[in-house]
C-alpha atoms as a printed R data frame, in Angstrom:
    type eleno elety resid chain resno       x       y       z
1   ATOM     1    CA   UNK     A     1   9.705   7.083   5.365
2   ATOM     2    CA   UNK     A     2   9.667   3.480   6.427
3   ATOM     3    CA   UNK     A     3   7.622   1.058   4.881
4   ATOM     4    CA   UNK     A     4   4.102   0.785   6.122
5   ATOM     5    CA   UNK     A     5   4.449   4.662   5.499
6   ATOM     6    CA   UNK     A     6   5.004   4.486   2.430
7   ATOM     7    CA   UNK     A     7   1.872   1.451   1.662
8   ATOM     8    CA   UNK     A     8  -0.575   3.726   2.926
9   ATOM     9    CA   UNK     A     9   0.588   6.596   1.572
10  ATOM    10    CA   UNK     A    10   0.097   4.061  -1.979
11  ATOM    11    CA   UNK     A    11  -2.991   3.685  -0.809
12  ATOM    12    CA   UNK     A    12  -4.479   7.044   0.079
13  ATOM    13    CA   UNK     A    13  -2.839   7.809  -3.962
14  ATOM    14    CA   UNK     A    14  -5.252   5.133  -5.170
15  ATOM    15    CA   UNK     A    15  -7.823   7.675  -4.604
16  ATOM    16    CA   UNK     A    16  -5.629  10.207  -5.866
17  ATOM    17    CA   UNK     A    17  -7.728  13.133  -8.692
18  ATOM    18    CA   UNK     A    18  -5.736  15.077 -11.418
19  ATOM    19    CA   UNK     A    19  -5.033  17.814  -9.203
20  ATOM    20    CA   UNK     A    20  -3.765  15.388  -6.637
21  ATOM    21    CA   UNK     A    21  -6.498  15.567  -3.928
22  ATOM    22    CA   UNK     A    22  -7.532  12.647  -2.543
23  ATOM    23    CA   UNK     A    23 -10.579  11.801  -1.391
24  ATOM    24    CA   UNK     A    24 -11.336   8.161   0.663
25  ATOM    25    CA   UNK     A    25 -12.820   6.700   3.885
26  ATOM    26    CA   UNK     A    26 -10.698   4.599   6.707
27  ATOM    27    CA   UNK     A    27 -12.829   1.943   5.635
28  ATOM    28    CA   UNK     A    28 -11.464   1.819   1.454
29  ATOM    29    CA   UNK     A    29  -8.238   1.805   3.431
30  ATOM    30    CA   UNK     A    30  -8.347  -1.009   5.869
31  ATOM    31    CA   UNK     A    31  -8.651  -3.107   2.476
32  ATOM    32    CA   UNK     A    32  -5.085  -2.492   2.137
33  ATOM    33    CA   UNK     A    33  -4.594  -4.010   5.717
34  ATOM    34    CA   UNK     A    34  -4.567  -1.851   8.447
35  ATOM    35    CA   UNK     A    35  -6.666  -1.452  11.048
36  ATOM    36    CA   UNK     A    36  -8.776   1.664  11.382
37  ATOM    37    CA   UNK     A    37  -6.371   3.345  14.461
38  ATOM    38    CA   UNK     A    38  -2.942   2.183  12.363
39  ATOM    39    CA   UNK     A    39  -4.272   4.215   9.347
40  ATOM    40    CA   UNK     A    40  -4.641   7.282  11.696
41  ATOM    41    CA   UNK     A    41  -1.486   6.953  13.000
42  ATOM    42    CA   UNK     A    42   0.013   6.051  10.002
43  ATOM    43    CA   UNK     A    43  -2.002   9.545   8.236
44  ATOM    44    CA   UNK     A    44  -0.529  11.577  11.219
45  ATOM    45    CA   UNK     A    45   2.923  10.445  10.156
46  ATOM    46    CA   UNK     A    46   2.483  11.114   7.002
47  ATOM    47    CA   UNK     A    47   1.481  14.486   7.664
48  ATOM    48    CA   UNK     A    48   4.399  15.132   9.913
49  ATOM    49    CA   UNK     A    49   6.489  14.244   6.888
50  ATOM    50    CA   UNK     A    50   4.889  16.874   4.868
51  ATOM    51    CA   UNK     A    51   4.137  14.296   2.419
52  ATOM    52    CA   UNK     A    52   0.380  14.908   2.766
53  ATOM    53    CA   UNK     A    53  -1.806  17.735   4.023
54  ATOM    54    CA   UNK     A    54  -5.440  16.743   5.837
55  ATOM    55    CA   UNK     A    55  -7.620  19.300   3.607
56  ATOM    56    CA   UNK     A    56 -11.006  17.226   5.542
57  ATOM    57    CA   UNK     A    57 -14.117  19.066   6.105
58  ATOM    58    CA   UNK     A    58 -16.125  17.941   9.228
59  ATOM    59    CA   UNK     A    59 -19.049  15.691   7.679
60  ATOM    60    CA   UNK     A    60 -17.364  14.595   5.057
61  ATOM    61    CA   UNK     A    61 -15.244  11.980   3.585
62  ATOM    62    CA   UNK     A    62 -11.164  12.419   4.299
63  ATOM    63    CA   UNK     A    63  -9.656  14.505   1.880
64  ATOM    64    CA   UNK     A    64  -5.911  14.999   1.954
65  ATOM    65    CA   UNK     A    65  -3.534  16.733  -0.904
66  ATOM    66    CA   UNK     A    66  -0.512  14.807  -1.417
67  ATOM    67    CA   UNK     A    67   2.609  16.840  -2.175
68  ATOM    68    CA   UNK     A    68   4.655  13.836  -3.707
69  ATOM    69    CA   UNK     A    69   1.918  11.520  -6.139
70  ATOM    70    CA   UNK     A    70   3.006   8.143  -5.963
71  ATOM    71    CA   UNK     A    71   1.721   5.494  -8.663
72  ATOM    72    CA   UNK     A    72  -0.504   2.384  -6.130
73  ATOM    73    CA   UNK     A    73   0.356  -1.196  -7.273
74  ATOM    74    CA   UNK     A    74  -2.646  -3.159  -7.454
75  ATOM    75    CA   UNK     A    75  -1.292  -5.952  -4.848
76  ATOM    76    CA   UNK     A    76  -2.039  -3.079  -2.095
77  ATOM    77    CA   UNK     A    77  -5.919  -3.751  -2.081
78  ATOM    78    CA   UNK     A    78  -5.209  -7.741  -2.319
79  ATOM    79    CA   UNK     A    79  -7.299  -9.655  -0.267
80  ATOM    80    CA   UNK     A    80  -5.820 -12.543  -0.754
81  ATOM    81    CA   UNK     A    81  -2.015 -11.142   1.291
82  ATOM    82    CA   UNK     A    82  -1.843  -9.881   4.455
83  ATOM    83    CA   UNK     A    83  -0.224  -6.789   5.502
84  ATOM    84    CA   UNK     A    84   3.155  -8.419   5.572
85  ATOM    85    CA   UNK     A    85   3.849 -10.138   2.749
86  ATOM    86    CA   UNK     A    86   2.128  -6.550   0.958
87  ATOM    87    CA   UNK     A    87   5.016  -4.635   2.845
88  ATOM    88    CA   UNK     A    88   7.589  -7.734   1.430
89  ATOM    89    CA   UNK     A    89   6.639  -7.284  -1.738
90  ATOM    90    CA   UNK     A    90   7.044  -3.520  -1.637
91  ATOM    91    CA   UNK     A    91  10.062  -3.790  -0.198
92  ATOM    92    CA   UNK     A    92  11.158  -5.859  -3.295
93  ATOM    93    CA   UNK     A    93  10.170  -3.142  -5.633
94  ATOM    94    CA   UNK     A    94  11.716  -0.464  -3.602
95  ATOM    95    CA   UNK     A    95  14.823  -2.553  -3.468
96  ATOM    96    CA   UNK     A    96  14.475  -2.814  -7.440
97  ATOM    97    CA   UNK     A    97  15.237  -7.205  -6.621
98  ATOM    98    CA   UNK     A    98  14.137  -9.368  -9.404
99  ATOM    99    CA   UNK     A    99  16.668 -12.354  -9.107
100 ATOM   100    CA   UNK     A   100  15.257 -14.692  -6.806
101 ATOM   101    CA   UNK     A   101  17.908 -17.558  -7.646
102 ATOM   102    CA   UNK     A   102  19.675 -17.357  -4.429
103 ATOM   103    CA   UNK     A   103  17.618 -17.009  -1.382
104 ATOM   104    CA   UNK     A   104  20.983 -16.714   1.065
105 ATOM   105    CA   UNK     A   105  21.747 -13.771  -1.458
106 ATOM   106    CA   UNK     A   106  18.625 -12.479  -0.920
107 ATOM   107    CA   UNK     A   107  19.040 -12.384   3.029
108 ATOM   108    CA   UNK     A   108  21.989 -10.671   3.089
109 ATOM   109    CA   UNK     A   109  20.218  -7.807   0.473
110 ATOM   110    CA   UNK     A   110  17.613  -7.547   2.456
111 ATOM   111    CA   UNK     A   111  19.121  -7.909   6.245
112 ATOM   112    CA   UNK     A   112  16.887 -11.037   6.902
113 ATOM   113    CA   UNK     A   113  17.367 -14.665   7.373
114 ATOM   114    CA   UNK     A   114  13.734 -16.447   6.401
115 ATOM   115    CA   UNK     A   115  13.483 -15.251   2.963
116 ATOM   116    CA   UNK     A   116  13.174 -18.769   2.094
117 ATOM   117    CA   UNK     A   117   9.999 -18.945   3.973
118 ATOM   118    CA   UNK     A   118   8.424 -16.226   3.233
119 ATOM   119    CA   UNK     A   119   8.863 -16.434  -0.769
120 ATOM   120    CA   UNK     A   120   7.580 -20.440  -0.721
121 ATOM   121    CA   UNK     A   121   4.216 -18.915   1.712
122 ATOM   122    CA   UNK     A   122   3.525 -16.237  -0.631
123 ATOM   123    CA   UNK     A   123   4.268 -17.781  -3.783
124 ATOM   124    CA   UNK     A   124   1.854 -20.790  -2.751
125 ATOM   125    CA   UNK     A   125  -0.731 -17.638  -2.328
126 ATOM   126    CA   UNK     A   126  -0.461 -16.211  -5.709
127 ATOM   127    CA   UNK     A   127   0.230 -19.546  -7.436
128 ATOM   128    CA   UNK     A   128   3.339 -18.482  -9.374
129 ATOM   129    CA   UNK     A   129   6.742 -17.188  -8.909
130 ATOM   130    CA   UNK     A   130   7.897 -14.189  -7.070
131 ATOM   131    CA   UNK     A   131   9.692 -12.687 -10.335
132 ATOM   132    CA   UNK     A   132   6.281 -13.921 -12.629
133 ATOM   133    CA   UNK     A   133   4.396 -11.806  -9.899
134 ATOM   134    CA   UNK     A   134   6.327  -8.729  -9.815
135 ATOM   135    CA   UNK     A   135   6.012  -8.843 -13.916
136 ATOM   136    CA   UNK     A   136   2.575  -8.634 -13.485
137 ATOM   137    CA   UNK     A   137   1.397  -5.935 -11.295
138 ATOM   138    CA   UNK     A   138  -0.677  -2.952 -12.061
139 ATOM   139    CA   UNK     A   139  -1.172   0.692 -11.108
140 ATOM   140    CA   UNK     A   140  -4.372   1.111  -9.999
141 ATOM   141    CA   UNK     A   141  -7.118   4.155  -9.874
142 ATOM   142    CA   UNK     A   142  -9.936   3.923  -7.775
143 ATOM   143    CA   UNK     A   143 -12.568   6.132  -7.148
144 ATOM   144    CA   UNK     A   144 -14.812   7.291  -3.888
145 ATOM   145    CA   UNK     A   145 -17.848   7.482  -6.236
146 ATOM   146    CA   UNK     A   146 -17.199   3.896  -7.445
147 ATOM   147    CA   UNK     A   147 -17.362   2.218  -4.153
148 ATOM   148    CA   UNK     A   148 -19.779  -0.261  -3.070
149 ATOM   149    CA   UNK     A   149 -18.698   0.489   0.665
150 ATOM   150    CA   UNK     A   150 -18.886   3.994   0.889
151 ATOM   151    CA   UNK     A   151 -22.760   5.044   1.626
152 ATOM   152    CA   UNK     A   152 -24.044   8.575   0.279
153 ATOM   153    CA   UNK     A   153 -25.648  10.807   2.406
């Protein structure tokens, strides 16, 4: 499972009940960045992985039970980062990096070459360091019921 997988399959767990059913709208999900088609396609994959299973009932809200529950970080709703530097950061926690001392280091562990840039961008975002940041993130619940977006019939 590749990366943007894997953030909206964070995302749908967010939503995620005791018995592991989820239930959400594509709308709750576009807060974590995508686009209302991506999180289709990106459901579809998810499916094909057996990783999920579309329980939906026509009229209602998506429901899907997820076969492997994953824990969402709180930075996956953030408003204030864009898709990318949500999918950097997760790719920093799934790389289990926390020394941020040497950036050409870090492009070699991670098989880039502007880590320098994109560290200093989202660093100036969340006004603190990279390793402060990844000390302070949260697992999240939300809930359908709690949503100011979501409109009951």
């Amino acid at each position: 499972m590749d990366d943007r997988q894997f953030l909206v399959l964070l995302a749908l767990n967010a939503y995620r009940d005791k018995e592991g059913v989820i239930f959400t709208t594509h709308k709750l999900l576009q807060k974590c960045g995508y686009k209302e088609g991506s999180i289709r396609t990106k459901l579809r994959e998810l499916e094909a992985l057996n990783l999920i299973e579309n329980k939906t009932v026509d009229g209602y809200s998506l429901q899907f039970k997820c076969f492997k529950p994953q824990n969402c970080p709180d930075f996956i709703f953030s408003e204030t980062l864009t898709l990318d530097d949500k999918l950097f950061i997760l790719r920093l926690l799934r790389e289990n990096i926390s020394d941020f001392s040497s950036h050409k280091g870090l492009d070699k562990q991670l098989n880039s070459n502007n880590i320098h840039f994109t560290l200093t961008r989202i660093e100036k975002k969340l006004n603190m360091s990279m390793a402060d940041y990844l000390k302070t993130i949260k697992c999240i619940k939300l809930s359908l019921k709690d949503s100011e977006e979501y409109e009951f019939f």
